[in-house]
């Protein structure tokens, strides 16, 4: 039986089928735990130990508990709400060979083959006209609507030896329906009609939408001892959930502000309105540390701040062990992973690594170290972007996982609670480090 925390994580993964849904689901937890929503357009009156959150552009949020006022710095945990996938084009519907298909763009870097032969559906946000106003509404169809069928092996005899090569334009449009056999003209905007029926609104009120494909299969546990968690979007909703639970399950008494930032668009480089490279986090920190009105309060607050950037780490794959550095092979259920890269694709320094190791030791959690194999290009995270944008020390960490960017990824069930324990220590400990 999964622990209550893992059950809660699985529910978060299942509900959060897009970055927008991940933010809405997180917001509900914040509301339930007594956090107050703030509007960036308004003036704020922040109180010591008060709990607040801000959502920017619907799919990213920053939430925090104010410090007690004796120190102005921020302890920040960052993660990202988005995952690689297939997004609908503005005019997706087209007919081909008797089928109705939907055109898709590839978002980020998914393992495309994993999207074939899956029970897919549609989710995202819809913009509705409400009088002279526009409003955003969540959309998620629970019906299996789409499929990207592979070509039969009899028509592609070499696929197992030469690999499945997928052209993003021609091989990825999912099949949505069959054309009618009696020659009835096809409704030219079936997606719009589907949205109207599902949301029970007049199709004329639908101004626009941003929809993407998602896998209707929900998360599950696997393995002889149920030691694995398998799901879509483990990268990086597990770390969003860990950060959220860390902030909301305990009241902190530390002098610094405890803050989490769940950014959108990490998978495409973070340079968007609510990505880690935007003004979002700096804008919020400025307003949080600037309550004293003292000179240079932002700079002084940042100089007293620290960040944990939490994202997936590559567990060693038994069938491809040669793709891993043998000295830095990390394993599932063996504790959080500190990620280091000499070229700073990860933001970790010797200093922040030692800081995180100490936090793990404080709460009796084991820790592992990951370095990408030197002859392979290393991925990156929001860590270096946050370190650059704020000029604060950052440690890049994560939990070990397999099949990163597959439609269905694998992680260890025990690592999640270990990470939360360490994150709680990060928020609780009075002096994390003295330089
Ligand atoms: Zn990630």
Short mmCIF file of C-alpha atoms and ligand atoms in Angstrom, two decimals:
data_model
loop_
_atom_site.label_atom_id
_atom_site.label_comp_id
_atom_site.label_asym_id
_atom_site.label_seq_id
_atom_site.Cartn_x
_atom_site.Cartn_y
_atom_site.Cartn_z
CA UNK A 1 0.00 0.00 0.00
CA UNK A 2 1.42 3.42 -0.87
CA UNK A 3 1.91 5.88 1.98
CA UNK A 4 -0.55 8.80 2.24
CA UNK A 5 2.16 11.06 0.77
CA UNK A 6 2.64 8.81 -2.29
CA UNK A 7 -1.14 8.52 -2.72
CA UNK A 8 -1.29 12.30 -2.65
CA UNK A 9 1.56 12.52 -5.18
CA UNK A 10 -0.19 10.08 -7.52
CA UNK A 11 -3.38 12.10 -7.32
CA UNK A 12 -1.38 15.27 -8.12
CA UNK A 13 0.22 13.58 -11.14
CA UNK A 14 -3.13 12.29 -12.40
CA UNK A 15 -4.89 15.65 -12.11
CA UNK A 16 -2.01 17.73 -13.45
CA UNK A 17 -2.12 16.71 -17.10
CA UNK A 18 -0.83 20.12 -18.31
CA UNK A 19 1.23 22.90 -16.71
CA UNK A 20 -2.01 24.83 -16.31
CA UNK A 21 -3.67 21.94 -14.47
CA UNK A 22 -0.51 21.45 -12.35
CA UNK A 23 -0.85 25.07 -11.23
CA UNK A 24 -4.59 24.81 -10.56
CA UNK A 25 -4.09 21.64 -8.50
CA UNK A 26 -1.27 23.26 -6.52
CA UNK A 27 -3.42 26.33 -5.96
CA UNK A 28 -6.15 24.20 -4.40
CA UNK A 29 -3.63 22.84 -1.86
CA UNK A 30 -2.50 26.39 -1.05
CA UNK A 31 -6.10 27.53 -0.55
CA UNK A 32 -6.84 24.51 1.67
CA UNK A 33 -3.79 25.36 3.79
CA UNK A 34 -4.79 28.98 4.34
CA UNK A 35 -2.52 30.76 1.84
CA UNK A 36 -3.77 34.12 0.55
CA UNK A 37 -3.74 34.86 -3.19
CA UNK A 38 -2.09 38.14 -4.15
CA UNK A 39 -2.50 40.05 -7.40
CA UNK A 40 0.61 41.52 -9.03
CA UNK A 41 -1.48 44.53 -10.09
CA UNK A 42 -2.35 45.45 -6.49
CA UNK A 43 -0.37 46.93 -3.59
CA UNK A 44 0.50 44.31 -0.99
CA UNK A 45 0.52 44.43 2.77
CA UNK A 46 2.65 41.50 3.91
CA UNK A 47 2.74 40.34 7.52
CA UNK A 48 5.43 38.42 9.43
CA UNK A 49 4.90 34.66 9.04
CA UNK A 50 2.01 35.35 6.62
CA UNK A 51 1.33 32.83 3.84
CA UNK A 52 0.81 34.06 0.28
CA UNK A 53 0.91 33.01 -3.35
CA UNK A 54 0.88 34.58 -6.80
CA UNK A 55 0.01 32.96 -10.12
CA UNK A 56 1.42 34.44 -13.32
CA UNK A 57 -0.09 33.69 -16.71
CA UNK A 58 -2.08 30.73 -15.29
CA UNK A 59 0.69 28.12 -15.44
CA UNK A 60 3.36 29.21 -12.93
CA UNK A 61 3.18 30.13 -9.29
CA UNK A 62 5.28 31.44 -6.44
CA UNK A 63 4.12 30.71 -2.89
CA UNK A 64 5.78 31.60 0.37
CA UNK A 65 5.63 31.92 4.11
CA UNK A 66 7.11 35.21 5.30
CA UNK A 67 10.01 35.05 7.74
CA UNK A 68 9.73 36.51 11.21
CA UNK A 69 11.29 39.77 10.07
CA UNK A 70 14.70 39.43 11.72
CA UNK A 71 16.39 38.47 8.42
CA UNK A 72 15.40 39.55 4.94
CA UNK A 73 16.72 36.66 2.82
CA UNK A 74 14.74 33.98 1.01
CA UNK A 75 15.11 30.21 1.06
CA UNK A 76 13.85 29.25 -2.37
CA UNK A 77 12.93 25.86 -3.86
CA UNK A 78 12.40 25.92 -7.63
CA UNK A 79 10.81 23.35 -9.96
CA UNK A 80 8.88 23.39 -13.25
CA UNK A 81 5.26 22.66 -14.14
CA UNK A 82 5.69 21.80 -17.84
CA UNK A 83 6.57 18.51 -19.50
CA UNK A 84 7.48 17.67 -23.11
CA UNK A 85 4.58 16.68 -25.33
CA UNK A 86 2.38 17.38 -28.32
CA UNK A 87 0.46 20.66 -28.56
CA UNK A 88 -2.43 21.24 -30.98
CA UNK A 89 -1.81 23.66 -33.83
CA UNK A 90 -4.30 26.55 -34.19
CA UNK A 91 -6.04 24.92 -37.17
CA UNK A 92 -5.39 21.28 -36.38
CA UNK A 93 -8.19 19.48 -38.21
CA UNK A 94 -7.49 17.87 -41.56
CA UNK A 95 -8.67 14.86 -43.55
CA UNK A 96 -6.35 12.23 -45.01
CA UNK A 97 -6.98 8.76 -46.40
CA UNK A 98 -10.48 8.66 -44.90
CA UNK A 99 -9.36 9.72 -41.43
CA UNK A 100 -9.75 13.01 -39.58
CA UNK A 101 -6.48 13.95 -37.90
CA UNK A 102 -5.22 16.76 -35.71
CA UNK A 103 -2.00 18.61 -36.47
CA UNK A 104 0.39 18.88 -33.53
CA UNK A 105 3.60 20.72 -32.72
CA UNK A 106 6.26 19.06 -30.60
CA UNK A 107 6.78 20.91 -27.30
CA UNK A 108 10.25 20.44 -25.82
CA UNK A 109 12.10 17.16 -26.30
CA UNK A 110 9.79 14.19 -25.76
CA UNK A 111 10.78 10.61 -26.54
CA UNK A 112 8.44 10.63 -29.54
CA UNK A 113 8.18 6.86 -29.91
CA UNK A 114 6.64 6.64 -26.43
CA UNK A 115 3.65 8.67 -27.66
CA UNK A 116 2.68 6.03 -30.24
CA UNK A 117 -0.01 3.44 -29.56
CA UNK A 118 -1.16 5.17 -26.38
CA UNK A 119 -4.70 6.11 -25.30
CA UNK A 120 -4.45 9.87 -25.68
CA UNK A 121 -6.89 12.66 -24.97
CA UNK A 122 -6.96 16.47 -24.94
CA UNK A 123 -6.54 19.00 -22.12
CA UNK A 124 -5.54 22.61 -21.63
CA UNK A 125 -7.15 26.02 -21.30
CA UNK A 126 -9.95 27.65 -23.24
CA UNK A 127 -10.46 31.40 -23.64
CA UNK A 128 -14.14 32.32 -23.43
CA UNK A 129 -15.82 35.59 -24.39
CA UNK A 130 -17.88 36.83 -21.49
CA UNK A 131 -19.55 40.07 -22.53
CA UNK A 132 -16.65 42.36 -23.39
CA UNK A 133 -14.24 40.32 -21.25
CA UNK A 134 -12.09 37.28 -21.92
CA UNK A 135 -11.82 34.59 -19.27
CA UNK A 136 -9.78 31.41 -19.02
CA UNK A 137 -11.36 28.06 -18.25
CA UNK A 138 -9.77 24.66 -17.70
CA UNK A 139 -10.54 21.90 -20.19
CA UNK A 140 -9.85 18.19 -19.80
CA UNK A 141 -11.59 15.45 -21.70
CA UNK A 142 -11.69 12.14 -19.83
CA UNK A 143 -12.62 10.25 -23.01
CA UNK A 144 -9.89 8.55 -25.07
CA UNK A 145 -9.95 10.69 -28.21
CA UNK A 146 -6.66 10.29 -30.02
CA UNK A 147 -4.14 7.71 -31.16
CA UNK A 148 -0.85 7.75 -33.05
CA UNK A 149 -0.69 4.21 -34.46
CA UNK A 150 2.66 2.72 -35.37
CA UNK A 151 3.13 1.18 -38.77
CA UNK A 152 2.70 -2.62 -38.70
CA UNK A 153 5.98 -4.54 -38.72
CA UNK A 154 4.93 -6.20 -41.99
CA UNK A 155 5.15 -2.77 -43.63
CA UNK A 156 8.33 -1.71 -41.82
CA UNK A 157 10.43 -4.87 -41.58
CA UNK A 158 13.65 -3.19 -40.45
CA UNK A 159 12.19 -1.16 -37.59
CA UNK A 160 13.58 -3.37 -34.80
CA UNK A 161 17.10 -3.24 -36.22
CA UNK A 162 17.22 0.30 -37.56
CA UNK A 163 15.04 2.00 -34.95
CA UNK A 164 11.74 3.85 -35.17
CA UNK A 165 12.33 7.13 -36.98
CA UNK A 166 9.49 9.60 -36.62
CA UNK A 167 9.04 12.73 -38.71
CA UNK A 168 7.44 15.37 -36.48
CA UNK A 169 5.27 16.82 -39.24
CA UNK A 170 4.11 13.69 -41.03
CA UNK A 171 4.21 10.86 -38.47
CA UNK A 172 2.92 12.53 -35.32
CA UNK A 173 -0.60 13.85 -36.14
CA UNK A 174 -2.96 11.69 -34.08
CA UNK A 175 -6.06 10.09 -35.59
CA UNK A 176 -9.18 11.75 -34.20
CA UNK A 177 -12.03 10.13 -36.15
CA UNK A 178 -13.04 8.30 -39.31
CA UNK A 179 -14.63 10.31 -42.07
CA UNK A 180 -18.28 9.49 -42.54
CA UNK A 181 -18.94 6.70 -45.06
CA UNK A 182 -22.09 8.24 -46.48
CA UNK A 183 -20.31 11.37 -47.63
CA UNK A 184 -21.89 13.75 -45.10
CA UNK A 185 -19.84 16.95 -44.96
CA UNK A 186 -17.54 17.00 -41.95
CA UNK A 187 -17.95 19.74 -39.35
CA UNK A 188 -14.96 21.95 -40.03
CA UNK A 189 -14.23 22.64 -36.41
CA UNK A 190 -14.76 19.45 -34.46
CA UNK A 191 -12.38 20.57 -31.70
CA UNK A 192 -14.38 23.71 -31.06
CA UNK A 193 -17.59 21.69 -30.93
CA UNK A 194 -15.98 19.19 -28.57
CA UNK A 195 -14.96 22.03 -26.23
CA UNK A 196 -18.43 23.61 -26.42
CA UNK A 197 -20.14 20.30 -25.61
CA UNK A 198 -17.73 19.46 -22.83
CA UNK A 199 -17.84 22.87 -21.14
CA UNK A 200 -21.54 23.29 -21.98
CA UNK A 201 -21.02 26.69 -23.57
CA UNK A 202 -22.17 28.18 -26.87
CA UNK A 203 -19.44 27.58 -29.48
CA UNK A 204 -19.71 31.27 -30.42
CA UNK A 205 -18.32 32.24 -27.00
CA UNK A 206 -15.08 30.27 -27.54
CA UNK A 207 -12.42 32.81 -28.51
CA UNK A 208 -9.38 30.54 -28.53
CA UNK A 209 -7.73 27.57 -26.82
CA UNK A 210 -4.38 26.07 -25.96
CA UNK A 211 -4.76 22.31 -25.92
CA UNK A 212 -2.29 19.48 -25.76
CA UNK A 213 -2.39 15.70 -25.90
CA UNK A 214 -2.11 13.75 -22.67
CA UNK A 215 -1.95 10.08 -21.74
CA UNK A 216 -5.20 8.93 -20.12
CA UNK A 217 -3.44 6.13 -18.23
CA UNK A 218 -3.12 7.15 -14.60
CA UNK A 219 -0.04 6.67 -12.40
CA UNK A 220 0.61 3.33 -10.72
CA UNK A 221 3.11 1.45 -8.61
CA UNK A 222 5.08 -1.42 -10.10
CA UNK A 223 7.76 -3.98 -9.23
CA UNK A 224 7.77 -7.08 -7.02
CA UNK A 225 7.83 -4.90 -3.93
CA UNK A 226 5.89 -2.06 -5.52
CA UNK A 227 9.10 -0.06 -5.29
CA UNK A 228 8.58 1.89 -8.51
CA UNK A 229 6.25 4.75 -9.33
CA UNK A 230 5.31 4.91 -13.03
CA UNK A 231 3.51 7.90 -14.50
CA UNK A 232 3.60 10.66 -17.03
CA UNK A 233 5.22 13.97 -16.03
CA UNK A 234 7.37 12.59 -13.16
CA UNK A 235 9.82 15.18 -14.60
CA UNK A 236 9.05 17.53 -12.97
CA UNK A 237 5.72 17.34 -11.19
CA UNK A 238 7.20 15.12 -8.48
CA UNK A 239 9.48 18.01 -7.49
CA UNK A 240 6.60 20.53 -7.77
CA UNK A 241 4.66 18.30 -5.39
CA UNK A 242 7.65 17.89 -3.03
CA UNK A 243 8.14 21.67 -2.89
CA UNK A 244 4.42 22.27 -2.38
CA UNK A 245 4.16 19.71 0.42
CA UNK A 246 7.29 21.06 2.07
CA UNK A 247 5.83 24.56 2.20
CA UNK A 248 2.29 23.65 3.20
CA UNK A 249 2.61 20.76 5.68
CA UNK A 250 4.56 22.68 8.34
CA UNK A 251 4.63 26.12 9.89
CA UNK A 252 8.20 27.45 9.78
CA UNK A 253 9.73 29.74 12.35
CA UNK A 254 13.01 30.52 10.58
CA UNK A 255 13.98 34.19 10.14
CA UNK A 256 14.11 33.97 6.34
CA UNK A 257 11.13 33.69 4.05
CA UNK A 258 10.40 30.12 2.86
CA UNK A 259 9.45 30.27 -0.83
CA UNK A 260 8.67 27.89 -3.67
CA UNK A 261 8.63 28.79 -7.36
CA UNK A 262 6.94 26.49 -9.86
CA UNK A 263 7.91 27.88 -13.27
CA UNK A 264 6.48 27.06 -16.67
CA UNK A 265 8.42 26.50 -19.90
CA UNK A 266 11.62 24.94 -18.54
CA UNK A 267 11.46 22.38 -21.34
CA UNK A 268 11.78 25.08 -23.99
CA UNK A 269 14.45 27.20 -22.33
CA UNK A 270 12.50 29.21 -19.69
CA UNK A 271 12.43 32.47 -21.70
CA UNK A 272 8.72 33.22 -21.41
CA UNK A 273 6.49 35.47 -19.34
CA UNK A 274 6.36 32.99 -16.48
CA UNK A 275 9.50 30.93 -17.07
CA UNK A 276 12.53 30.97 -14.77
CA UNK A 277 14.30 33.46 -17.07
CA UNK A 278 11.46 35.98 -16.74
CA UNK A 279 11.18 38.75 -14.16
CA UNK A 280 8.69 36.66 -12.16
CA UNK A 281 10.83 35.44 -9.27
CA UNK A 282 12.83 38.66 -8.97
CA UNK A 283 9.62 40.71 -8.95
CA UNK A 284 8.18 38.63 -6.11
CA UNK A 285 11.37 38.55 -4.05
CA UNK A 286 11.71 42.31 -4.44
CA UNK A 287 8.28 42.86 -2.98
CA UNK A 288 8.84 40.32 -0.20
CA UNK A 289 12.20 41.64 1.02
CA UNK A 290 11.43 45.30 0.39
CA UNK A 291 8.91 45.69 3.20
CA UNK A 292 11.38 47.59 5.42
CA UNK A 293 11.93 50.43 2.96
CA UNK A 294 15.61 50.39 3.96
CA UNK A 295 18.34 51.19 1.47
CA UNK A 296 19.35 48.40 -0.95
CA UNK A 297 16.93 45.99 0.72
CA UNK A 298 16.62 43.83 -2.44
CA UNK A 299 20.37 43.44 -2.83
CA UNK A 300 20.79 42.74 0.87
CA UNK A 301 17.96 40.23 0.82
CA UNK A 302 19.38 38.42 -2.21
CA UNK A 303 22.83 38.34 -0.60
CA UNK A 304 21.23 36.41 2.24
CA UNK A 305 19.31 33.99 -0.02
CA UNK A 306 19.79 30.42 -1.18
CA UNK A 307 18.06 28.20 -3.73
CA UNK A 308 17.44 24.50 -4.21
CA UNK A 309 16.63 23.77 -7.86
CA UNK A 310 14.82 20.41 -7.90
CA UNK A 311 14.43 18.38 -11.09
CA UNK A 312 14.81 14.78 -12.28
CA UNK A 313 18.14 12.91 -12.20
CA UNK A 314 19.09 10.02 -14.50
CA UNK A 315 19.14 6.70 -12.62
CA UNK A 316 21.54 4.14 -14.06
CA UNK A 317 19.77 2.04 -16.70
CA UNK A 318 20.75 -1.64 -16.45
CA UNK A 319 20.40 -2.20 -20.21
CA UNK A 320 22.47 0.85 -21.09
CA UNK A 321 24.95 1.09 -18.22
CA UNK A 322 27.64 2.29 -20.66
CA UNK A 323 25.79 5.61 -20.99
CA UNK A 324 26.54 6.47 -17.36
CA UNK A 325 29.69 7.59 -15.60
CA UNK A 326 30.61 4.53 -13.51
CA UNK A 327 31.73 6.69 -10.56
CA UNK A 328 28.44 8.57 -10.50
CA UNK A 329 25.80 5.92 -11.16
CA UNK A 330 22.77 6.95 -9.11
CA UNK A 331 20.04 4.53 -8.04
CA UNK A 332 16.38 4.74 -7.16
CA UNK A 333 15.29 4.64 -3.50
CA UNK A 334 18.81 5.57 -2.36
CA UNK A 335 18.06 9.20 -1.57
CA UNK A 336 18.29 12.62 -3.24
CA UNK A 337 20.87 13.25 -5.94
CA UNK A 338 23.15 16.30 -6.13
CA UNK A 339 23.85 17.13 -9.79
CA UNK A 340 27.18 18.70 -10.74
CA UNK A 341 28.53 19.87 -14.10
CA UNK A 342 31.87 21.62 -14.64
CA UNK A 343 30.31 23.74 -17.42
CA UNK A 344 27.48 24.76 -15.11
CA UNK A 345 24.62 23.13 -16.96
CA UNK A 346 23.78 22.45 -13.32
CA UNK A 347 24.27 25.36 -10.92
CA UNK A 348 25.75 23.36 -8.03
CA UNK A 349 29.02 24.64 -6.52
CA UNK A 350 31.28 22.85 -4.04
CA UNK A 351 29.78 25.16 -1.47
CA UNK A 352 26.09 24.51 -2.21
CA UNK A 353 26.77 20.78 -2.60
CA UNK A 354 28.28 20.70 0.90
CA UNK A 355 25.30 22.68 2.19
CA UNK A 356 22.80 20.17 0.74
CA UNK A 357 24.82 17.20 2.02
CA UNK A 358 24.69 18.69 5.49
CA UNK A 359 20.91 19.09 5.27
CA UNK A 360 20.64 15.39 4.32
CA UNK A 361 22.91 14.40 7.22
CA UNK A 362 20.83 16.50 9.62
CA UNK A 363 17.71 14.45 8.88
CA UNK A 364 19.45 11.11 8.36
CA UNK A 365 18.76 10.85 4.63
CA UNK A 366 21.36 9.29 2.27
CA UNK A 367 22.62 11.41 -0.61
CA UNK A 368 24.03 10.58 -4.08
CA UNK A 369 26.12 12.48 -6.63
CA UNK A 370 25.48 12.65 -10.37
CA UNK A 371 27.80 13.75 -13.14
CA UNK A 372 26.76 13.32 -16.79
CA UNK A 373 29.01 11.08 -18.88
CA UNK A 374 31.73 13.39 -20.16
CA UNK A 375 31.39 12.46 -23.84
CA UNK A 376 27.65 13.21 -23.88
CA UNK A 377 26.09 16.68 -23.88
CA UNK A 378 24.52 17.40 -20.50
CA UNK A 379 20.92 18.62 -20.07
CA UNK A 380 20.15 21.61 -17.89
CA UNK A 381 17.60 22.93 -15.39
CA UNK A 382 16.23 26.17 -14.01
CA UNK A 383 19.24 26.15 -11.63
CA UNK A 384 21.79 28.08 -13.75
CA UNK A 385 19.06 30.49 -14.94
CA UNK A 386 18.03 31.26 -11.35
CA UNK A 387 21.65 31.60 -10.22
CA UNK A 388 22.30 34.03 -13.07
CA UNK A 389 19.08 36.02 -12.71
CA UNK A 390 19.22 36.43 -8.95
CA UNK A 391 22.96 36.13 -8.31
CA UNK A 392 22.39 33.70 -5.44
CA UNK A 393 23.93 30.31 -4.60
CA UNK A 394 21.96 27.39 -6.10
CA UNK A 395 22.23 23.64 -5.68
CA UNK A 396 20.77 21.42 -8.42
CA UNK A 397 19.25 18.28 -6.99
CA UNK A 398 16.62 15.69 -7.93
CA UNK A 399 15.48 12.15 -7.49
CA UNK A 400 16.72 9.27 -9.63
CA UNK A 401 14.41 8.30 -12.48
CA UNK A 402 14.37 6.29 -15.71
CA UNK A 403 13.05 7.18 -19.18
CA UNK A 404 13.15 10.94 -18.65
CA UNK A 405 10.85 12.64 -21.23
CA UNK A 406 8.98 9.42 -22.04
CA UNK A 407 5.20 9.64 -21.91
CA UNK A 408 5.54 7.25 -18.96
CA UNK A 409 8.53 7.64 -16.67
CA UNK A 410 9.74 5.61 -13.69
CA UNK A 411 10.93 6.74 -10.26
CA UNK A 412 11.51 5.13 -6.85
CA UNK A 413 8.67 5.46 -4.31
CA UNK A 414 10.95 5.99 -1.30
CA UNK A 415 12.93 8.93 -2.68
CA UNK A 416 9.99 11.32 -2.65
CA UNK A 417 9.55 11.44 1.11
CA UNK A 418 13.31 11.60 1.64
CA UNK A 419 13.47 14.69 -0.58
CA UNK A 420 10.61 16.33 1.32
CA UNK A 421 12.41 15.69 4.63
CA UNK A 422 15.53 17.45 3.33
CA UNK A 423 13.53 20.33 1.88
CA UNK A 424 11.76 20.77 5.22
CA UNK A 425 15.14 20.94 6.92
CA UNK A 426 16.19 23.61 4.39
CA UNK A 427 13.21 25.73 5.41
CA UNK A 428 13.50 24.97 9.14
CA UNK A 429 17.20 25.28 9.88
CA UNK A 430 18.09 28.63 11.33
CA UNK A 431 21.60 28.89 9.90
CA UNK A 432 21.96 26.73 6.81
CA UNK A 433 25.49 27.97 6.34
CA UNK A 434 27.80 30.70 7.39
CA UNK A 435 30.30 31.99 4.87
ZN1 LIG B 1 12.82 18.64 -15.81
#
